[in-house]
Amino acid sequence: MIEDERQQHAHLDALMRAYDEALATHDIDGVLLYSGQPARHFGDDQHASFVAFGHFVHWTGQAQLAHSWLLVRPGEPPTLYLYAPADVWHLPARLPDEPWVERFRVEAHATHEPPALPSGRFAVLGEVSDDIARDMGAKANPPGLVASLNELRVRKSDYEVSCLRDANHRAMAGHLAAREAFDDGGAEFDIQLAYLRGVRQRESELPYPTIVGLNAHGGVLHYQHCDLVAPAARRSLLLDAGARYRGYCADITRTWSGRDSVAEFTPLVDGVTALQHGLIAQLAPGVSYVDLHRHMHEGLAVLLVEQGLVNASTEAVLESGLTRAFCPHGLGHLLGVQVHDVAGHVDATGRRRPPPAEHPTLRLTRELEAGMVVTMEPGLYIIPMLLEAHRHRPEVNWDRVDQLADHGGIRIEDNVLVTAAGPDNLTHQEP
Ligand code: GLY
Ligand code: MN
Ligand code: MN
């Protein structure tokens, strides 16, 4: 058996054992996972793009499979009710040639109705209303069970790590092609096309809409447009773009200077990159991710002073809240079959761990454990609406800050596996 197949079998064996335990703990005989359905536009017959429910993807890797159900019961092979109506409009769903398909019972399912459940205590998880679950004789999304199953996604199996690594390789091929399009003078749209060509996935299959920000657009954290016309001045590109493999996500950001960037910009990009490398080196089991996030702010304060953007001690910069105006998002998040994966705000026992009041956007507050895959994405942006509140501060070199505004911002983001032997960067390939 090839290694890939062996890993998938081991992943399924572990998942079956873990589900058996979770179901026993919560006194439930079985769980039916609903993949979900795409939202239909109001008053229209067209649908939004679709991503299947994470727990369904955890078993099947099928992030695009709608209207399908997976029944998991101890001692039985999982049963996949595969939505496959006789339909002249669409090709029936295709399943991959992978070990899990051999191990599951697969029943074609021609309606949007849920399958009938056997008698017993069942939970239905996914986008299902309480009323529908009650009609099925089941409970919808019982919070205790959902929390236990979320926790199973936090530490990745070898199989999941391979999938995440593969997703990273694909995304890096896209980044490489996109960078060439940037160097060739392309518009945001051209860079987007180059990315998709490199990654070989439709945008609707990617884990999140590609963020292609030239110049000031790099300072809009989730910039959502794609200009068709290339700007005359080429100061910077911020590209945040991922890929999927068997449902698992890559989430990678690179920032590049252009031929028209001011001399101060490239050292800032290098500074954020060095900061990111230093933070990645600190990833280890037992380390608090909140502490790492605070270390990011300390590093940003050092960088702002070193690069002459602020004339003050690093302590004073931190105290003033300026680093939070230059970087309003968290250091990163858990990564898996969802780009912002579940269970970032609880501890291993399920107790809630909200982010610190002064860092409300931090998506991960846990202590790190071996097997977690996290993103590491320090950033430094010129966001006028945030900096405005600090305009009165004479220690800020406003001439320099304002000169950088039309470069937008910098984010450097990699995906890293935490291991007892040190960080394993899944995004190691540089374009
Ligand atoms: N691409 C979204 C994020 O970095 O979290
Ligand atoms: Mn990202
Ligand atoms: Mn991210």
JSON list of C-alpha atoms in Angstrom, two decimals, residues 84 89 238 245 250 316 326 428:
[
{"chain": "A", "resi": 84, "resn": "ALA", "atom": "CA", "xyz": [-26.90, 12.19, -7.28]},
{"chain": "A", "resi": 89, "resn": "TRP", "atom": "CA", "xyz": [-28.48, 19.98, -16.18]},
{"chain": "A", "resi": 238, "resn": "LEU", "atom": "CA", "xyz": [0.04, 42.30, -1.39]},
{"chain": "A", "resi": 245, "resn": "TYR", "atom": "CA", "xyz": [-6.25, 19.80, -1.43]},
{"chain": "A", "resi": 250, "resn": "ALA", "atom": "CA", "xyz": [-3.50, 26.83, 2.40]},
{"chain": "A", "resi": 316, "resn": "ALA", "atom": "CA", "xyz": [6.33, 54.02, 24.71]},
{"chain": "A", "resi": 326, "resn": "PHE", "atom": "CA", "xyz": [-0.41, 49.73, 12.23]},
{"chain": "A", "resi": 428, "resn": "HIS", "atom": "CA", "xyz": [8.81, 26.60, 2.78]}
]
